[in-house]
XYZ file of C-alpha atoms in Angstrom:
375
model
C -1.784 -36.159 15.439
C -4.863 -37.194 17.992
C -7.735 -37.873 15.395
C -10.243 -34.969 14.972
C -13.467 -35.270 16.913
C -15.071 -32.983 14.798
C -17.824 -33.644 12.046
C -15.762 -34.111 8.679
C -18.769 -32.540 6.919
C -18.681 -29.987 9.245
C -14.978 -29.276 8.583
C -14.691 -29.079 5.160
C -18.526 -27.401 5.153
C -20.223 -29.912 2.909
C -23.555 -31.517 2.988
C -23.475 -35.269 4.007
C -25.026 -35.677 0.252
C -21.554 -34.280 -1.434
C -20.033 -36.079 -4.170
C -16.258 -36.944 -4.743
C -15.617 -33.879 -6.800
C -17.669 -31.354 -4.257
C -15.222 -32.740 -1.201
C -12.664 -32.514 -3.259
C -13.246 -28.549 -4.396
C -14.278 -27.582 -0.738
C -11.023 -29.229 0.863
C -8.757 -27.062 -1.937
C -10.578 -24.072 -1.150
C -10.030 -24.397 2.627
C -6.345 -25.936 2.057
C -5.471 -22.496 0.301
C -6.493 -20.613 3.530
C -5.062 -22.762 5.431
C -1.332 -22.457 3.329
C 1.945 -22.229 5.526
C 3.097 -18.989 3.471
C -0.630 -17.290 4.183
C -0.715 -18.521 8.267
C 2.628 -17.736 9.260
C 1.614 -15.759 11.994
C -1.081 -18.254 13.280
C 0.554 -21.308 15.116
C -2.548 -23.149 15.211
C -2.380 -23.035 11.005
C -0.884 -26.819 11.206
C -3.362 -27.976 13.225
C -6.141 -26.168 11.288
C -5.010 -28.059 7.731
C -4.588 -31.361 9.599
C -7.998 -31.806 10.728
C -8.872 -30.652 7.099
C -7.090 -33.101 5.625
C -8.288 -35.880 8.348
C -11.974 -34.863 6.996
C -10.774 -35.300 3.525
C -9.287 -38.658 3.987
C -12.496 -39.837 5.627
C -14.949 -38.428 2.913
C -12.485 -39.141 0.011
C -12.457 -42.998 0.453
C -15.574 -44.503 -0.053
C -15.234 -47.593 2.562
C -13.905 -44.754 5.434
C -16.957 -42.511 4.289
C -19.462 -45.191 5.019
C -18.427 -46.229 7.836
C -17.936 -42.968 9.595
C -21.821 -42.373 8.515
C -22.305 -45.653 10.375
C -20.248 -45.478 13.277
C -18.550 -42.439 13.799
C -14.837 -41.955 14.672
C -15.035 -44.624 17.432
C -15.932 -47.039 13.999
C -12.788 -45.552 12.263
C -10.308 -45.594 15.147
C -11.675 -49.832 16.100
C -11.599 -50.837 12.651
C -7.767 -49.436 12.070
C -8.868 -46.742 9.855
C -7.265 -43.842 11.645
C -5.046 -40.924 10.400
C -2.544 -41.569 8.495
C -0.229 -38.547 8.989
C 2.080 -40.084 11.398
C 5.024 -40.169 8.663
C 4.866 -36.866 7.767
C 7.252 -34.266 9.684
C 6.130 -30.839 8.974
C 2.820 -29.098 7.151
C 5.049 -28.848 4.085
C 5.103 -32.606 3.639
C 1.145 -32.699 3.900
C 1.258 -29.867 1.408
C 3.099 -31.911 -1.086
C 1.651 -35.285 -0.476
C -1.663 -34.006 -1.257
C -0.934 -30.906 -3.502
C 2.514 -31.385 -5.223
C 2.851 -28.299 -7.323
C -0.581 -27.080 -6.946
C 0.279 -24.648 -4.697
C 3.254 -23.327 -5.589
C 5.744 -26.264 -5.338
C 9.280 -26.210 -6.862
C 12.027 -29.147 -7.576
C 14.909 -28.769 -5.679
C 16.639 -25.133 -5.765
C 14.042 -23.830 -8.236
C 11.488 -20.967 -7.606
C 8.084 -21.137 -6.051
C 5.157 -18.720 -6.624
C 4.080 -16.510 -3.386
C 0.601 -17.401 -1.626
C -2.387 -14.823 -2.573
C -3.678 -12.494 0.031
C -6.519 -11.113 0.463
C -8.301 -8.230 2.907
C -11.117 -5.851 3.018
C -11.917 -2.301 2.560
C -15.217 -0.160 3.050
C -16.449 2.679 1.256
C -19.620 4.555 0.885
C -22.390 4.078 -1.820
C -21.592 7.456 -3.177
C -17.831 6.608 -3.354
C -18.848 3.218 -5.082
C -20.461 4.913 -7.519
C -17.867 7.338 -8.094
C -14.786 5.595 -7.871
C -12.368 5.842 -5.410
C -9.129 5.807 -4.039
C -8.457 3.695 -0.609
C -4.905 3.523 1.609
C -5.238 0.012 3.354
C -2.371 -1.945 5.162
C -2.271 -4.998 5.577
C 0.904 -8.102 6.673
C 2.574 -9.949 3.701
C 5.544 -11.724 3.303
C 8.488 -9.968 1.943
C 12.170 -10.570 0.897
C 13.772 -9.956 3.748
C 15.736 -6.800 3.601
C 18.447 -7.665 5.686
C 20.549 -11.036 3.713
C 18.384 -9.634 0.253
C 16.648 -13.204 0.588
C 19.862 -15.616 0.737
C 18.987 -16.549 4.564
C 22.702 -16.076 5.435
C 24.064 -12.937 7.577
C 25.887 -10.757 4.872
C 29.301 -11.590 4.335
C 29.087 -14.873 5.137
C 29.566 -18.103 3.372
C 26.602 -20.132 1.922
C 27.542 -23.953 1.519
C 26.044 -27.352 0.345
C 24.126 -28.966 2.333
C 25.326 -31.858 4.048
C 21.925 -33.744 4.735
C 20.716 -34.340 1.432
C 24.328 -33.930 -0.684
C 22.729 -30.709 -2.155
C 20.077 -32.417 -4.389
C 17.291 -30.525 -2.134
C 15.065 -33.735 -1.415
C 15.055 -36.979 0.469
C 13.161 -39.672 -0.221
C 10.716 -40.720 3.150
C 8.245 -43.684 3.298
C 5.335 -43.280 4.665
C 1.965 -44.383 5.490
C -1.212 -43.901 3.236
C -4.673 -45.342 3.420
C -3.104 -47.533 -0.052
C -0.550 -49.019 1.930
C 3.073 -47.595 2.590
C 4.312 -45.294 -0.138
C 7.596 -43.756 -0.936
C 8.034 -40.206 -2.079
C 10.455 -37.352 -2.261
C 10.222 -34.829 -0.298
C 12.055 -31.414 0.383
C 14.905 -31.899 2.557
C 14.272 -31.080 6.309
C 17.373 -29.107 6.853
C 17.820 -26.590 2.979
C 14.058 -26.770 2.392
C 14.458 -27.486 -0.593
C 17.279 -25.285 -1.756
C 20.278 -27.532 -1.363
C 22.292 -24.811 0.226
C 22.647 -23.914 4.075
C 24.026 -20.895 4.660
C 26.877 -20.914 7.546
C 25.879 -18.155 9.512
C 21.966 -17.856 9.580
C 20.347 -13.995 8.857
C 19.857 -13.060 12.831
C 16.718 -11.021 11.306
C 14.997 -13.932 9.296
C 16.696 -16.910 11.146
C 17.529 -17.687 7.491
C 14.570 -18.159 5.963
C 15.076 -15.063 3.352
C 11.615 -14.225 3.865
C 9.899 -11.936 6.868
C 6.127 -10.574 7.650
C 6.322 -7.005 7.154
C 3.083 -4.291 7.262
C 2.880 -2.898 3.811
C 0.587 0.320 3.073
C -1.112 1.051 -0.719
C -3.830 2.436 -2.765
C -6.190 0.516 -4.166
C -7.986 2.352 -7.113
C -11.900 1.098 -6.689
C -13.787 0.886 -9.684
C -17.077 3.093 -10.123
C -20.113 0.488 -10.113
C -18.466 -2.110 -7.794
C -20.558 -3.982 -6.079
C -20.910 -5.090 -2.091
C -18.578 -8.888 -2.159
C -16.681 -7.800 -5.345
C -12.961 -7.509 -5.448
C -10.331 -5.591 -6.684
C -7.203 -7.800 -8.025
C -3.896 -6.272 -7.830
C -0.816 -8.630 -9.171
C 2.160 -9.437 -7.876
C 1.038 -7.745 -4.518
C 0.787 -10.689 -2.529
C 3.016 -12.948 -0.636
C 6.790 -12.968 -1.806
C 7.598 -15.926 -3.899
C 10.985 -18.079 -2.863
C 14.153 -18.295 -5.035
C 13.556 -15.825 -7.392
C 9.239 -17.303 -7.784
C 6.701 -14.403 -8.712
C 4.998 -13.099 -6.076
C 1.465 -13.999 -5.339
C -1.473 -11.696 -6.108
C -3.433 -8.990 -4.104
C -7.325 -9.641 -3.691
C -8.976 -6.393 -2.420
C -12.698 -7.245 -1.027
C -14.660 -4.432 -1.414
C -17.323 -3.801 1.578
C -20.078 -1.091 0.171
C -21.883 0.509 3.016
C -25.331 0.788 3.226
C -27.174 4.255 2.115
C -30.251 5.307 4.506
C -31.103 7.032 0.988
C -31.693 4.356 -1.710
C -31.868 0.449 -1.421
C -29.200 -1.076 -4.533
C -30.841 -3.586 -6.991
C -28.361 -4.812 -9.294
C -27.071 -1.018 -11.291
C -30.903 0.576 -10.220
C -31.404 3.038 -7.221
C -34.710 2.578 -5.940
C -35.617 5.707 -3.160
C -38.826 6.938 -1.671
C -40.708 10.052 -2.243
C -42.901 11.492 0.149
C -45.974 12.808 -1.755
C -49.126 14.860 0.064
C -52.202 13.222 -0.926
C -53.265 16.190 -2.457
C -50.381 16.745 -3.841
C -50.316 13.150 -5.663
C -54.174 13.676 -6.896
C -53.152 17.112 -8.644
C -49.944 15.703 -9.869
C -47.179 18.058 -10.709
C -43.072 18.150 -10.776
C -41.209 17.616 -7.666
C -37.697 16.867 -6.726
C -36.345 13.643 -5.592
C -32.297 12.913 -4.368
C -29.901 11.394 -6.827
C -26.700 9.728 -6.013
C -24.420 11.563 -8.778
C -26.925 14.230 -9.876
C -28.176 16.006 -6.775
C -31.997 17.203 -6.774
C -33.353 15.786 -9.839
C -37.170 16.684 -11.400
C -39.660 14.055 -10.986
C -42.734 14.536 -12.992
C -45.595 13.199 -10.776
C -48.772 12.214 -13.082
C -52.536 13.679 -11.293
C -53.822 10.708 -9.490
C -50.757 9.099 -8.518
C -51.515 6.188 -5.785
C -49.167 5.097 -2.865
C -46.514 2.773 -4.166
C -46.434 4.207 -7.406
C -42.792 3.966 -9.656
C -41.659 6.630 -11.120
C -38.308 5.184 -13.289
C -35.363 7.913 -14.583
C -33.424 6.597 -16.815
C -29.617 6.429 -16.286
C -29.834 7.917 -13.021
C -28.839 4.984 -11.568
C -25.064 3.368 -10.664
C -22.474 3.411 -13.092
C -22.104 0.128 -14.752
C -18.535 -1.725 -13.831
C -16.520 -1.719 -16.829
C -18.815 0.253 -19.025
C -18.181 3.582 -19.311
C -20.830 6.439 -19.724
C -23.185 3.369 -19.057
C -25.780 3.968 -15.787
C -28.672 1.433 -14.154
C -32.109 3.755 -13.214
C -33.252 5.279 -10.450
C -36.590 4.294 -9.087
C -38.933 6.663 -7.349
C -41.532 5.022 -5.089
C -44.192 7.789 -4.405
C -45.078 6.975 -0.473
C -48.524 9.505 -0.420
C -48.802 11.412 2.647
C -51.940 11.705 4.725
C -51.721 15.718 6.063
C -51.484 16.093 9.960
C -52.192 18.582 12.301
C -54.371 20.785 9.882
C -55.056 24.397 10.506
C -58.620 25.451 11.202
C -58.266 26.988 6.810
C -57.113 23.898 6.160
C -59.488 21.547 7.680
C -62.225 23.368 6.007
C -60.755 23.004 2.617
C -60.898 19.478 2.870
C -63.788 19.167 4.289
C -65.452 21.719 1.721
C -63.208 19.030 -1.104
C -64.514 15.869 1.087
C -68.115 16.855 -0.175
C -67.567 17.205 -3.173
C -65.643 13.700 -4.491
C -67.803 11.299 -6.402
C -67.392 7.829 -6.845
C -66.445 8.629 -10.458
C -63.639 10.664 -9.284
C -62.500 7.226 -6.783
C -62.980 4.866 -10.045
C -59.993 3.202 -11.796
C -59.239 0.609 -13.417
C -57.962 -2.160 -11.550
C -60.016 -5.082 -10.149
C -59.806 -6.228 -6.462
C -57.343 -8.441 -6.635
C -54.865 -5.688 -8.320
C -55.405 -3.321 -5.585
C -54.517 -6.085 -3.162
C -51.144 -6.733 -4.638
C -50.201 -2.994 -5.315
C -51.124 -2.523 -1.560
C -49.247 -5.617 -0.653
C -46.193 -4.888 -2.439
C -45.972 -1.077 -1.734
C-alpha cells in the first residue's frame, strides 16, 4: 500500500489536540463504515479503511504522532516509520489484526454476526407528528437463495479444505510497528469455514451470501425528531454460518413546515394581527398541526412580538402517549394598507384622539429595545 498523503487528522476527523481514547473512538466509528460486509459494492472500500488505519497507526503511537506534527510523511517515510500493512493479504486480515471479534469475528467454522445498515427516509412535519408508515428499499446482504448459503452448486459435494487441513486458520507473521508478530488468521482459501465446496454456487461464486434490493415498512413514531432513527432488528446484513443478522437503522429526515418553526416538542407560528385589531383585543384563529383552526384569545393592547402559548397543542412527545409540547403564537401586528377614503377618516378621526396615557406602559427603554430586537 503507497502511504497516504492525506492529513491523518483529517482522515479520521479529529482535532490535532485529540487524545489516545478520542483517535481511538473516531477510527472505530469510521472502521464500521468502512466494514467489508457494509462496502461490498464499493471497490474502493479497501482502500478507504487502509488509509484509516495508516492515520490510526500514526496518531496511535506517540513517537510516529510527534514526528508527523514535526515533519510530515516525508519525516515518517526517512525515518523508517512507514506502513506497516505489507503482511497483510486481504481487508479481512486488517479487520482482525486491529478488531478481532469486535466486529463480528468467529473461530474457525463458527458463526459471525451480519454488519448494521443504515438509510434514510423523509416525511412531513404533519406525518411526524402523526405517525407514519414508510415503504423504503434499500441493498443488504442476504443468504443466497440459490446453494441456501453452503457456497456449493446444489447437489454437489462440499469437502475439507486442503490448505489449512480444515482447522479454518493459518498462522502468518507479519510486520507491526512492535516488531514482527505472529497471529492466526482465517485461512485464505475456506475463509474461515474449513470446508471448500467442489463445485462453487455459479450465482454467489460460493460465498453463500449475495446483495439483493429488499423493500419494507418502517412504522415512524409520532414525535420523532429531524436526525432520529428508527431501529429495526435483525434487518440488516445477513450473518455467516448460521450468525444473527445485523440490525436495521432507519434515519428519519423531517421536512421543514413553511407553517411553524419546531423547538424541541413546541410549535411556534405567526399570527398576523391588524393594529387595530391587536389594541381592541379579541378571539381569533390561528393553524394547528393536529387540531386545525384553533381559538386564540388576543388580550386589548397586544404589541408586535407578543406570545400567545396553548397548551398541548404542540408535537406529540416520543414515547409518551397522550403527552403534547405547546404551540406558540407570535402576534406579528399589521399596519393597514391601501385604506378607503371611510377608512382613512376613521383613523384619522382615532389619530386625534390618542393620548399619551393611552401610549403608556410599563416597560422601561431598555425592555422595549429587546422585545423589538427579539420579535
Amino acid at each position: 500500500m503507497s502511504s497516504t498523503t492525506r492529513d491523518p487528522y483529517e482522515v479520521l476527523g479529529v482535532g490535532r489536540d485529540a487524545d489516545e481514547t478520542e483517535v481511538k473512538k473516531a477510527f472505530r466509528r469510521l472502521a464500521r463504515e468502512l466494514h467489508p460486509d457494509v462496502n461490498a459494492h464499493d471497490p474502493q472500500a479497501e482502500e478507504k479503511f487502509k488509509e484509516a488505519a495508516e492515520a490510526y497507526e500514526i496518531l496511535s503511537d506517540p513517537e510516529r504522532r510527534a514526528t508527523y506534527d514535526r515533519y510530515g510523511h516525508e519525516g515518517l517515510r526517512s525515518g523508517g516509520m512507514g506502513p506497516s500493512f505489507d503482511g497483510f493479504g486481504s481487508i479481512s486480515d486488517l479487520f482482525d489484526q486491529f478488531f478481532g471479534q469486535a466486529f463480528g469475528g468467529r473461530t474457525a467454522g463458527g458463526p459471525m454476526a451480519g454488519a448494521d445498515v443504515a438509510v434514510q427516509v423523509s416525511v412531513d412535519l404533519a406525518d411526524a407528528a402523526r405517525g407514519t408508515r414508510e415503504e423504503l428499499s434499500f441493498e443488504a446482504v442476504d443468504v443466497c437463495e440459490h446453494c441456501h448459503g453452503n457456497g456449493a452448486e446444489p447437489g454437489t459435494p462440499i469437502e475439507t479444505c486442503e490448505r489449512c487441513g480444515g482447522a479454518g486458520r493459518l498462522q502468518a507473521v507479519s510486520r507491526t510497528p512492535f516488531g514482527q508478530v505472529v497471529r492466526t488468521v482465517d485461512c485464505d482459501v475456506c475463509h474461515g469455514d474449513g470446508r471448500v465446496p467442489q463445485t462453487p454456487c455459479a450465482r454467489c461464486d460460493g460465498r453463500g451470501r449475495e446483495v439483493r434490493v429488499r423493500t419494507l415498512e418502517v412504522d415512524v413514531p409520532a414525535g420523532i425528531a429531524d436526525g432520529q432513527r428508527v431501529r429495526l432488528s435483525g434487518r440488516g446484513h445477513a450473518g455467516e454460518a448460521g450468525g444473527p443478522a445485523g440490525d436495521l437503522y432507519v434515519v428519519v429526515q423531517v421536512r421543514p413546515d413553511p407553517r411553524f418553526i419546531r423547538d424541541g416538542d413546541d410549535l411556534v407560528t405567526v399570527l398576523d394581527v391588524p393594529a387595530p385589531q391587536a389594541a381592541l383585543g379579541g378571539t381569533l384563529r390561528a393553524g394547528s398541526l393536529l387540531d386545525g383552526d384553533v381559538e386564540v384569545e388576543l388580550p386589548a393592547g397586544t404589541q408586535p412580538g407578543a406570545t400567545i402559548t396553548l397548551r398541548g397543542k404542540g408535537m406529540p412527545v416520543l414515547r409518551r402517549p397522550g403527552r403534547h409540547g405547546d404551540l406558540r403564537v407570535v402576534a406579528n401586528v399589521v399596519i393597514p394598507r391601501r385604506l378607503t377614503r371611510e377608512q382613512r377618516a376613521l383613523l384619522e378621526q382615532l389619530a386625534t384622539s390618542i393620548t399619551p396615557e393611552n401610549l403608556a406602559g410599563d416597560e422601561g427603554m431598555v425592555s422595549k429595545l429587546k422585545r423589538l430586537f427579539h420579535a
